[in-house]
XYZ file of C-alpha atoms in Angstrom:
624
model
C 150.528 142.646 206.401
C 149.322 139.465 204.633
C 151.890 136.958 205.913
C 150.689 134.401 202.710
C 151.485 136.747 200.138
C 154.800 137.754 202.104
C 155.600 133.888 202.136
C 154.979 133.502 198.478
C 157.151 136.389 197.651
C 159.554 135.016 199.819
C 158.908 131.359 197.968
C 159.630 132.958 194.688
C 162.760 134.711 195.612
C 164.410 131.801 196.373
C 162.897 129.391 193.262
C 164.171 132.506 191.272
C 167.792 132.384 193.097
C 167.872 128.697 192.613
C 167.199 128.857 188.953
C 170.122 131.480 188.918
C 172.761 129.335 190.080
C 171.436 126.334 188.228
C 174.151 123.759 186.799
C 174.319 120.309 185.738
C 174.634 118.812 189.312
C 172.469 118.138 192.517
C 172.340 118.139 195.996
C 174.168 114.328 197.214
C 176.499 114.893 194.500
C 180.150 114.224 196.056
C 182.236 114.018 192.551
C 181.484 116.290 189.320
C 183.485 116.617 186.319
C 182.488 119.240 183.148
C 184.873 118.793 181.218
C 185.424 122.643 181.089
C 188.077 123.793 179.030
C 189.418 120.986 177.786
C 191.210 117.811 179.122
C 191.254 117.493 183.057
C 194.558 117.061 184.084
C 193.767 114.979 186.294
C 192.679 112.226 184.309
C 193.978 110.275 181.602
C 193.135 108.044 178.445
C 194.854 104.757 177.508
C 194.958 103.106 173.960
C 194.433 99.286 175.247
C 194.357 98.333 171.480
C 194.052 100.656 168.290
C 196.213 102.278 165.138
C 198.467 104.568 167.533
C 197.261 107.833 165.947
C 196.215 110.795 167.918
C 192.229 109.627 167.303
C 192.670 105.754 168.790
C 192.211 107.599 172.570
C 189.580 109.810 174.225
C 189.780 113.882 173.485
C 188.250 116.761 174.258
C 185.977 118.590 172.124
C 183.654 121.666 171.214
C 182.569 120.312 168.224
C 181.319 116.793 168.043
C 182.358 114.210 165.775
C 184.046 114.844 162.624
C 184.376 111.658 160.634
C 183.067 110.643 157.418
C 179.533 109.083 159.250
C 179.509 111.485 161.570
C 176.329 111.780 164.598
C 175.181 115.134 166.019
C 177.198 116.342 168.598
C 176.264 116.168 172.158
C 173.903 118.330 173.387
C 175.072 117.992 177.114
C 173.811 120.903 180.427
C 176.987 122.006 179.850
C 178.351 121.340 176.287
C 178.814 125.240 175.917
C 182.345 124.549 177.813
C 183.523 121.063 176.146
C 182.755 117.425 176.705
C 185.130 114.291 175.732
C 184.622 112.150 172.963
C 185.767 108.719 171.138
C 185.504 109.375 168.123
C 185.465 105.735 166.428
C 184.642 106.575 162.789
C 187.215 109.613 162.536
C 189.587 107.169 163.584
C 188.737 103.837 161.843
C 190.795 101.039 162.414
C 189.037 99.141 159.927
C 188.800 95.234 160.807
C 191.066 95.657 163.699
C 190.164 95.853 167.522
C 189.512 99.709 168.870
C 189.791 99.648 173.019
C 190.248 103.077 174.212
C 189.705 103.986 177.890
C 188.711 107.583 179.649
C 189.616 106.733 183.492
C 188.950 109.045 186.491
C 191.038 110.223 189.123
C 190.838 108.186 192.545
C 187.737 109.570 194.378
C 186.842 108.622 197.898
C 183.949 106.506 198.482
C 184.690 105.850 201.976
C 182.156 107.672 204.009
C 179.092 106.468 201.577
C 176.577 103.312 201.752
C 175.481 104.166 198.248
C 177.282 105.072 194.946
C 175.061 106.557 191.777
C 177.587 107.303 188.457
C 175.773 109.795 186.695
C 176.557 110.809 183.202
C 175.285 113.149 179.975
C 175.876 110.902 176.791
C 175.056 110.625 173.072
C 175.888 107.549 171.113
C 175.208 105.351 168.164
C 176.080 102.129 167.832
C 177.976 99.814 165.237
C 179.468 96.621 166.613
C 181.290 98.518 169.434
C 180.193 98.087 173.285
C 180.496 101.337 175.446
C 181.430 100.266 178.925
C 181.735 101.319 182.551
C 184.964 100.092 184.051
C 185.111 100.478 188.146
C 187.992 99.542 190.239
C 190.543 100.494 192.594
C 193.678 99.100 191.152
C 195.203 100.799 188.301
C 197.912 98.616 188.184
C 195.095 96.142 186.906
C 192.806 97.246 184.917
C 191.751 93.580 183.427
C 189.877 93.066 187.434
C 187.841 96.251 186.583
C 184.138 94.886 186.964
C 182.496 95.604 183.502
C 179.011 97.514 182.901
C 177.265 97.385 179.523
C 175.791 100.672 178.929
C 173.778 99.657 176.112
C 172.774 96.363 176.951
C 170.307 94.975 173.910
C 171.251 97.482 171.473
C 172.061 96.407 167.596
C 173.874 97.809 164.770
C 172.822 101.578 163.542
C 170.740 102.312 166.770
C 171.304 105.372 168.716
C 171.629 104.987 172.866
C 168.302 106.437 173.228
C 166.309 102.722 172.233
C 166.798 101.838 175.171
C 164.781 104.658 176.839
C 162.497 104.330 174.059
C 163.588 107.439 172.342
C 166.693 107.252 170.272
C 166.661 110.790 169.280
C 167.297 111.662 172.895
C 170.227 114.218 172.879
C 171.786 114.185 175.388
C 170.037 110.996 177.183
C 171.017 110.716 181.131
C 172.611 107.300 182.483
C 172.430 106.678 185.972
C 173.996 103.127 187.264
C 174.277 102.310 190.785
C 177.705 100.965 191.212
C 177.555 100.906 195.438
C 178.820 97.255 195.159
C 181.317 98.077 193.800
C 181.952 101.851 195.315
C 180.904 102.098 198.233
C 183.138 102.127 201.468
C 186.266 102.472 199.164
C 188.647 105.201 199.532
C 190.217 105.144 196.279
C 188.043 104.404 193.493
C 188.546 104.717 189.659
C 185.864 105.250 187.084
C 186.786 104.655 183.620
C 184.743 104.729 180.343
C 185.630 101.936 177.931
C 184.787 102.413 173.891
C 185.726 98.336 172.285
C 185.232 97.343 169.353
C 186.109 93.612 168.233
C 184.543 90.478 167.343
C 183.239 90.193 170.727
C 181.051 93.206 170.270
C 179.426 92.333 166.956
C 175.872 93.444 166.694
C 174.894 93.431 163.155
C 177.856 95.534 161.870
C 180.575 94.563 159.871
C 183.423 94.937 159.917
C 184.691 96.105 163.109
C 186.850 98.875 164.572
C 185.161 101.797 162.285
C 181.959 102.782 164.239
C 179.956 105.915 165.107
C 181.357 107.654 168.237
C 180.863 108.058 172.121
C 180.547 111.186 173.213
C 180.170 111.756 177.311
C 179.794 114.922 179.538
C 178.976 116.066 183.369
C 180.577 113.314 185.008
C 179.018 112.576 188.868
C 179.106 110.943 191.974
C 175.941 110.948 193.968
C 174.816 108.875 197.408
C 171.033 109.664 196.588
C 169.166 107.538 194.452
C 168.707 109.445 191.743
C 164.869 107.595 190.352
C 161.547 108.977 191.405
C 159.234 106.753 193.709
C 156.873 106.173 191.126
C 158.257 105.582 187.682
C 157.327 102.925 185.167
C 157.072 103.137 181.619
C 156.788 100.829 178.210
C 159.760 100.206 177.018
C 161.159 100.402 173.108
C 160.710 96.536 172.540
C 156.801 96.261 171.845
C 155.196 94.528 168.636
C 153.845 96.495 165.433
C 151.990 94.881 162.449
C 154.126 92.227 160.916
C 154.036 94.726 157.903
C 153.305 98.810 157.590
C 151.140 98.315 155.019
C 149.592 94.709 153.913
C 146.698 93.890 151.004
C 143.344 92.500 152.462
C 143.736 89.653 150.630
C 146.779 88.550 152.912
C 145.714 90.171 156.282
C 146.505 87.670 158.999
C 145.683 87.872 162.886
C 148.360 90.396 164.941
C 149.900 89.782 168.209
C 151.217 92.153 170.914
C 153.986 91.833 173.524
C 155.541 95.341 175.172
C 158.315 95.226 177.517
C 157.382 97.078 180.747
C 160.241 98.389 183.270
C 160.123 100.064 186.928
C 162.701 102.701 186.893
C 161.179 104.403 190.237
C 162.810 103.214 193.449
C 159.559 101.790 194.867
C 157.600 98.563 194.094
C 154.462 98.501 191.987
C 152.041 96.114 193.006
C 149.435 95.595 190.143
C 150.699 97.647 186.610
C 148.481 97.106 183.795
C 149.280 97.075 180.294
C 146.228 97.856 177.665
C 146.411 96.942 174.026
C 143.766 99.393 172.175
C 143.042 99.460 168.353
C 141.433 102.327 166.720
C 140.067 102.377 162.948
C 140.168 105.188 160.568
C 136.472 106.074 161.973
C 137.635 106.159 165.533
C 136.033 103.138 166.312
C 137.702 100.744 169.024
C 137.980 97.575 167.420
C 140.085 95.914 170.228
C 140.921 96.526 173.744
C 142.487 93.743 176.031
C 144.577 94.416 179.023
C 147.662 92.822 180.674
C 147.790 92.461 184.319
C 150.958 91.818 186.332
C 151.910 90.876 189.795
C 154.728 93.126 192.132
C 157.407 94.499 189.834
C 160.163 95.919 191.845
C 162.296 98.909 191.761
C 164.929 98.710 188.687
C 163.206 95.404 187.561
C 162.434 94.857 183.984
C 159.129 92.524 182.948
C 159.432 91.126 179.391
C 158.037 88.716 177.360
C 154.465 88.746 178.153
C 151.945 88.117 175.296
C 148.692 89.280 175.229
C 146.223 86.568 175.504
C 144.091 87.134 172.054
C 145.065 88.541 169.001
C 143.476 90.669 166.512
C 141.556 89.749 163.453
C 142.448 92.267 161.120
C 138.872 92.673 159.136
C 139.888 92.094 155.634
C 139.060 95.565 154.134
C 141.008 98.176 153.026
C 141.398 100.969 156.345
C 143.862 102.657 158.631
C 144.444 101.345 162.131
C 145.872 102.654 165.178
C 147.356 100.773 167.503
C 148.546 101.854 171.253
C 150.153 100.397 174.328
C 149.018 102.464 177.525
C 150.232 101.388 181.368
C 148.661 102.488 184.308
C 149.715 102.147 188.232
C 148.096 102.560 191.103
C 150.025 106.063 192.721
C 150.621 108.532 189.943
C 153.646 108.225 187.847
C 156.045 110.861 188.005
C 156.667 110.742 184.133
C 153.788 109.603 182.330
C 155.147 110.296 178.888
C 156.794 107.284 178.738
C 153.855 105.441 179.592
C 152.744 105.150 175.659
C 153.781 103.145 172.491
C 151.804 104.172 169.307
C 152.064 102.867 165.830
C 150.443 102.854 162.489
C 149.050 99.846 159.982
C 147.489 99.994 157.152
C 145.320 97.523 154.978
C 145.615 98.424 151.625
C 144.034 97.271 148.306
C 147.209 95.595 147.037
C 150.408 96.835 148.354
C 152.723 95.233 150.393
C 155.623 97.847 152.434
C 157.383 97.721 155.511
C 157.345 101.663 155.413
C 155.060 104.252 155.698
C 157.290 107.070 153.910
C 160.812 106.984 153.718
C 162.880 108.946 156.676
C 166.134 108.344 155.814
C 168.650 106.627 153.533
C 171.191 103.870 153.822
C 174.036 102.397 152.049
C 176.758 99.726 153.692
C 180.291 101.466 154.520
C 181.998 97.956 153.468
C 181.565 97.749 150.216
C 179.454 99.898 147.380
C 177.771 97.123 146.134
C 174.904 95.389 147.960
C 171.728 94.161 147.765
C 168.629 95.327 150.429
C 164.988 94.245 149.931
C 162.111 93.191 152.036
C 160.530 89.757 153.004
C 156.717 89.653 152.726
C 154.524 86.658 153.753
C 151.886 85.581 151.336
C 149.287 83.120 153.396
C 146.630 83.290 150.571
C 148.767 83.285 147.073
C 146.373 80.996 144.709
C 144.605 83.407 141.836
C 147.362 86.765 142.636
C 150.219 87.673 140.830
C 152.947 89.947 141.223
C 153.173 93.298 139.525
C 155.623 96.077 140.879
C 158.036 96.357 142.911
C 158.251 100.723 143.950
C 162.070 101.879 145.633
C 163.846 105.433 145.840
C 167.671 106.717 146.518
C 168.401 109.941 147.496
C 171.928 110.453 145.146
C 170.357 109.960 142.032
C 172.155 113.061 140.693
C 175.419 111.196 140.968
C 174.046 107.709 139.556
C 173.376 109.212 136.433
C 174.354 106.230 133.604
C 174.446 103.787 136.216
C 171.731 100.887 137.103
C 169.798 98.876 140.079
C 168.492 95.367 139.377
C 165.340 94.803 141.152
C 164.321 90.941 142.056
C 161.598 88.994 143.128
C 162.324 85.788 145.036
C 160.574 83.577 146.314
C 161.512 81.228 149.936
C 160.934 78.394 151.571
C 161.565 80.267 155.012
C 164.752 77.938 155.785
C 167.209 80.006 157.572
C 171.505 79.497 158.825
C 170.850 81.103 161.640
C 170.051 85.095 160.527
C 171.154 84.005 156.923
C 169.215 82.803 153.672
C 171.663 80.794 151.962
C 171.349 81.074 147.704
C 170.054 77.271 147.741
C 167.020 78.281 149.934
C 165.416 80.736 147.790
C 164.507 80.793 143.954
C 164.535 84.194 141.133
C 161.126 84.335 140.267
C 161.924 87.617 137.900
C 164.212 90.562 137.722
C 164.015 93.814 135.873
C 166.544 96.985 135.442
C 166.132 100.999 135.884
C 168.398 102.673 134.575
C 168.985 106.548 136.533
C 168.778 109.610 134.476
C 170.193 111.888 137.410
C 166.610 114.212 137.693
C 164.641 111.278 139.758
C 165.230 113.339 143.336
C 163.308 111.704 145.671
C 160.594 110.612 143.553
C 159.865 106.925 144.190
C 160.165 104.827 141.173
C 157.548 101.848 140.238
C 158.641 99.603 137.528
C 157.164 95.878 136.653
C 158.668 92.988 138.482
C 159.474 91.219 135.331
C 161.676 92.319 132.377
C 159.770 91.257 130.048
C 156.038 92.746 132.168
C 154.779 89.303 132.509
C 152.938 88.756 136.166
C 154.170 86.542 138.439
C 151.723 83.962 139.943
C 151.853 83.530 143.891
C 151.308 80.692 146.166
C 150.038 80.294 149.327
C 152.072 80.112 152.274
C 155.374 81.356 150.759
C 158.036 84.267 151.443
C 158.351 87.002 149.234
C 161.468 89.109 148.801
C 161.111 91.887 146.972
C 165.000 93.298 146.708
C 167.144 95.994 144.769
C 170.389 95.107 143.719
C 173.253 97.490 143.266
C 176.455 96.821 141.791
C 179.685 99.115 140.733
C 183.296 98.544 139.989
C 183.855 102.083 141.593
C 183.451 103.967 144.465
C 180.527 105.491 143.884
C 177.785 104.680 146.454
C 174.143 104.281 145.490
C 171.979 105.613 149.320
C 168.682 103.767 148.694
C 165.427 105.524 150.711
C 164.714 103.836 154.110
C 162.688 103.935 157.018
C 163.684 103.772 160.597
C 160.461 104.394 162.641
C 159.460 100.800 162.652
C 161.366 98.572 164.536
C 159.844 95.286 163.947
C 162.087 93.167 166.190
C 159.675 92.579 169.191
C 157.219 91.696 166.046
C 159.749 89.223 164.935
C 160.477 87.841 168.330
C 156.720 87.243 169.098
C 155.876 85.680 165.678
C 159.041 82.986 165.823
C 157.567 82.434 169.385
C 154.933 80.635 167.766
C 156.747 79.389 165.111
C 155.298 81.807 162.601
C 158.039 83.732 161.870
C 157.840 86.960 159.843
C 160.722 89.265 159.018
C 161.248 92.793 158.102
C 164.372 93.801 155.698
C 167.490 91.086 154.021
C 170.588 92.773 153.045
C 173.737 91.343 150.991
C 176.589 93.264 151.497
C 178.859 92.537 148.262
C 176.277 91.027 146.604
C 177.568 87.647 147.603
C 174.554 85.973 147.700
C 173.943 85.200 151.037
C 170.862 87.617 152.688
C 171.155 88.427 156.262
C 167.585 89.047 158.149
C 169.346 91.362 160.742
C 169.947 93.852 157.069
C 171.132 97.078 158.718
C 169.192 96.302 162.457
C 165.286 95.378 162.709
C 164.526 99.205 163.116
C 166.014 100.034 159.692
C 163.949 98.925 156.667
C 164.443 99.689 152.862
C 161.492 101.476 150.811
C 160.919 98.336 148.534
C 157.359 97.970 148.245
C 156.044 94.698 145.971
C 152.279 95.506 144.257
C 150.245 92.360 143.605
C 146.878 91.782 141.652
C 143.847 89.548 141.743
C 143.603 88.865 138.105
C 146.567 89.693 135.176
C 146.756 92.953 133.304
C 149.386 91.498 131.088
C 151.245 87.981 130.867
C 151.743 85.652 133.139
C 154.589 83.119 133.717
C 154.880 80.121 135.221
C 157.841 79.416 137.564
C 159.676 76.087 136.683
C 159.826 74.186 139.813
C 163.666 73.725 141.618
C 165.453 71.038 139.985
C 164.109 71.768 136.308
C 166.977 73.342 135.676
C 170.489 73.501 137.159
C 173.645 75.727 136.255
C 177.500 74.570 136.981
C 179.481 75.437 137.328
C 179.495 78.705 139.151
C 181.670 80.424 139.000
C 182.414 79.866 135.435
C 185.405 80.947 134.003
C 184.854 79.906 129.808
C 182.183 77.415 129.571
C 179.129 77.076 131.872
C 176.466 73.635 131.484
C 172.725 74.011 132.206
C 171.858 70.637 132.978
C 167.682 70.062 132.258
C 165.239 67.374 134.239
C 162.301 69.070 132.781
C 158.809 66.348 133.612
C 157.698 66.836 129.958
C 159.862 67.493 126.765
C 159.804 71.020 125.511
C 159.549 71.576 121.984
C 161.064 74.976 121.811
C 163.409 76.468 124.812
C 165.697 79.904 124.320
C 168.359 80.637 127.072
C 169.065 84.346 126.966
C 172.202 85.762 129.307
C 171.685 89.228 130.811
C 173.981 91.667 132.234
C 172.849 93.490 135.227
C 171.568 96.418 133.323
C 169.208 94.131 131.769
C 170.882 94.333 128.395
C 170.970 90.716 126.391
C 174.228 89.599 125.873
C 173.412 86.370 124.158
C 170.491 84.304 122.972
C 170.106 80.755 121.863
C 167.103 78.603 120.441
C 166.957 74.879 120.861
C 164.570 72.176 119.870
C 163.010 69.297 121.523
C 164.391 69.308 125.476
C 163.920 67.153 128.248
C 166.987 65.551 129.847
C 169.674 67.327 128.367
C 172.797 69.077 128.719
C 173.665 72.959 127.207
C 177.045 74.898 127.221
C 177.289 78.587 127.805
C 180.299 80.384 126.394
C 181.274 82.665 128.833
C 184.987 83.394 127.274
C 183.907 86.594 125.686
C 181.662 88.027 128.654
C 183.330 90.723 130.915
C 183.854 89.414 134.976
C 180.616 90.116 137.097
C 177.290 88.874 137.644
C 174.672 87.816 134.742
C 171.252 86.750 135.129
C 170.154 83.168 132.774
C 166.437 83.082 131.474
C 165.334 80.067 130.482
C 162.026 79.946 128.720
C 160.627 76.461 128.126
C 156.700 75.201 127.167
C 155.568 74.547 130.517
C 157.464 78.053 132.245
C 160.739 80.046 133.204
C 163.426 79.792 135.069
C 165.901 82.510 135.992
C 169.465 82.071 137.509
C 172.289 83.523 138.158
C 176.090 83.320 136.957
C 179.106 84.580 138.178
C 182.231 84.665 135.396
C 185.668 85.451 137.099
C 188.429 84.826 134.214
């Protein structure tokens, strides 16, 4: 008898009986919890703060979340019998605090050294902090030591960024809470969902986010991480823009966040940088060398040495982090980071095809657009600005007002303040309801005239939408970019460049974080080397000031113009671009005009001012 074949039948009996009685937990596993068949009576759920109604605590669930913003549901090893959810957005306590708690029974630590809490999970984030309570007193809770699940992780993003994946489903958290655990005889676990002004990330307001779904619950005393496991993490740099003209191609940095996540030291990781053109041809290679990174140890912040001139032709470029060690790594898939920029004739775009859409759950009206960097404006001009929505059927009658603004790059911390940037044009579109997806490209300007650029400056190309109803307007986006290591790297060297600005409200005020630096809108911005059309000339700031504003019946423009203008006509503009008045005046310099505003409707208005030496556009709010 052949004793080898005997011993691999013998091999594959048992794999095959193994496989059999597979489940969701492992050999060192001393506590597991399924969730099967609904609520274990054994533990409980407390409403620390919330609405008191049957959603402002933990249930179980077959079905996921069921709220008006509602995620996939959980896609757990054993979701077939039930898993527990908070369900944040079904519940919303708008602008109040949401503290909800999902706490274990007492499980014995006593007899183990080490302590792994091992969990199935799917969440997304919106200024709320999941958290890991452990303690041993339930009599108080507040001594609990507190874990951040998601430590990092900003408005919109799903749990998975921080493994570098966020459409992970379900994604597997292991935390080693043997400080805290181990040696203990009566030790509680609890699961924390809060949401207050503590736990702002870029969402507003609070107490109305996504949900926290959680499933096969367990206690194990092995370490759960391979020997050898490193990978590159989500936070690595991309082009400061998807797709950028030659004319304004500028040198590109790279910085990737590398982490161990084996249980044994790596001596010498590298990190290569590698750039491929549409031809295949490497066009840069550097690599990153670093010392000893130990188990569970995180190395960040690390810039590559050179950057790369971006030849100033039109082409496609790859771009791709790689990391090596030296004993092979037990999951090398996460050992990549690819992207995607293009150089393009003259288009400007954060996006490389829309994958989503977005619109703000705080208020229907907003404004979202995208800041470009000119470095070499003298002899271009601005033609188009190119944006899509995905509702169009339901917009039908209704408007967007598209903008082009220039700034001076001052910032309030993540904010553009109104006094920082200037209107440099503005144009309507109004939606006939058949558009689908169709992008739509229409001319900067209102009237087509070009708009000369300058060097050095910030572009915004936005779209503005504004209702008196409740009728939301879901603008195409794109959230396969995250440009936030980009942004990071280039305000390291005090060249800061930005991805998306939103206004919630349409206040005025543009926040740089928009809906998280992984979301941008599709708002693309066309320029050209010589004019088709007209051009106009952009009165510098100062020329021409409006107050005040608000106006309720009569509003002054106030002129310091450097020459006298023989002829200037001030024409007020609703935001559907239709003219609501028009007057003509002679020989201007220094003076003073009043605006009736008694007869316009409350809301927003743009002011054109057209003078001999250029234009000027501002805008006006009239509350009555």
């Amino acid at each position: 008898m052949n004793l080898r074949t005997l011993s691999n039948k013998f091999a594959i009996a048992v794999i095959l009986l193994c496989f059999g009685s597979a489940n969701a937990f492992a050999q060192g596993d001393f506590y597991t919890e399924d969730f099967a068949g609904g609520f274990p009576s054994d533990w409980t759920t407390v409403e620390v703060e919330g609405n008191g109604q049957p959603t402002s605590v933990w249930f179980y669930t077959t079905e996921g979340p069921t709220g008006a913003f509602a995620t996939a549901p959980l896609a757990s090893t054993t979701a077939a019998n039930g898993w527990m959810i908070f369900d944040s957005d079904l519940n919303c306590n708008l602008g109040a605090n949401q503290d909800s708690w999902l706490i274990s029974p007492a499980i014995d630590c006593s007899q183990k050294e080490n302590v792994w809490l091992l969990f199935e999970t799917f969440y997304r984030t919106y200024s709320c902090r999941p958290q890991i309570r452990v303690g041993t007193d339930l009599s108080d809770t507040a001594s609990w030591v507190a874990i951040e699940v998601f430590p990092g992780i900003t408005a919109n993003q799903f749990g998975g960024v921080i493994d570098g994946d966020q459409s992970i489903n379900p994604q597997v958290i292991d935390i080693d809470i043997s400080e805290w655990a181990a040696g203990l005889s009566n030790v509680y676990i609890a699961f924390q969902f809060l949401s207050s002004n503590e736990t702002l990330n870029g969402g507003s307001p609070i107490g109305c986010a996504y949900n926290w779904q959680i499933d096969d619950v367990r206690l194990t005393d092995l370490n759960p991480a391979p020997a050898n496991d490193m990978r590159v993490n989500a936070f690595f740099a991309i082009a400061p823009n998807a797709v950028t003209p030659y004319t304004q191609v500028e040198p590109i940095g790279f910085i990737a966040d590398i982490q161990n996540i084996g249980s044994a030291t790596q001596d010498s990781p590298v990190l290569t940088m590698t750039v491929v053109n549409s031809n295949g041809d490497v066009v840069y290679e550097e690599d990153l060398e670093y010392g000893a990174i130990a188990s569970d140890s995180l190395a960040e912040n690390v810039f590559f040495p050179l950057e790369f001139d971006v030849p100033a032709v039109p082409d496609v470029y790859t771009a791709t982090y790689s990391l090596a060690i030296d004993n092979p790594d037990s999951d090398s898939t996460n050992n990549t980071r690819e992207f995607t920029f293009v150089v393009s004739d003259s288009l400007f775009s954060k996006d490389l095809g829309a994958t989503r859409s977005v619109a703000p759950a705080a208020d229907e009206s907003f404004t979202y657009g995208n800041a470009y960097f000119v470095p070499q404006g003298a002899d271009l001009y601005a033609r188009y600005i190119t944006f899509g929505v995905v509702n169009a059927d339901e917009l039908v009658g209704k408007s967007v007002t598209t903008y082009l603004y220039s700034w001076n790059g001052v910032t309030d911390g993540r904010y553009i303040e109104p006094g920082d940037y200037t209107i440099l044009a503005f144009n309507s579109y109004f939606f006939e309801g058949d558009e689908g997806t169709e992008l739509i490209t229409i001319p900067v300007d209102l009237d087509g005239a070009e708009i000369a650029l300058e060097d050095n400056t910030y572009y915004i190309a936005a779209i503005e939408y504004a209702t008196d109803d409740d009728q939301s307007c879901f603008l195409q986006a794109a959230d396969n970019l995250d440009y936030a290591a980009m942004n990071f790297y280039t305000d390291s060297l005090d060249k800061p460049r930005y991805a998306g600005v939103l206004d919630v409200s349409n206040t005025g005020t543009l926040d740089l974080l928009g809906f998280g630096l992984d979301i941008v809108p599709v708002s693309r911005l066309s320029i050209s080397s010589a004019p088709v059309g007209t051009t106009d000339i952009i009165l510098p700031d100062g020329a021409v000031a409006l107050f005040p504003n608000p106006v309720n019946e009569l509003a002054t423009l106030e002129f310091n113009l450097e020459e006298q203008s023989s002829t200037v006509q001030v024409s007020v503009f609703d935001v559907t671009g239709r003219m609501m008045q028009q007057q003509n005046f002679d020989n201007i310099k220094s003076e003073r005009i009043q605006l009736n505003a008694k007869d316009l409707a409350n809301g927003n208005y743009m002011i054109r001012v057209r003078t001999d030496a250029g234009i000027k556009t501002l805008k006006m709010a009239v509350q009555h």
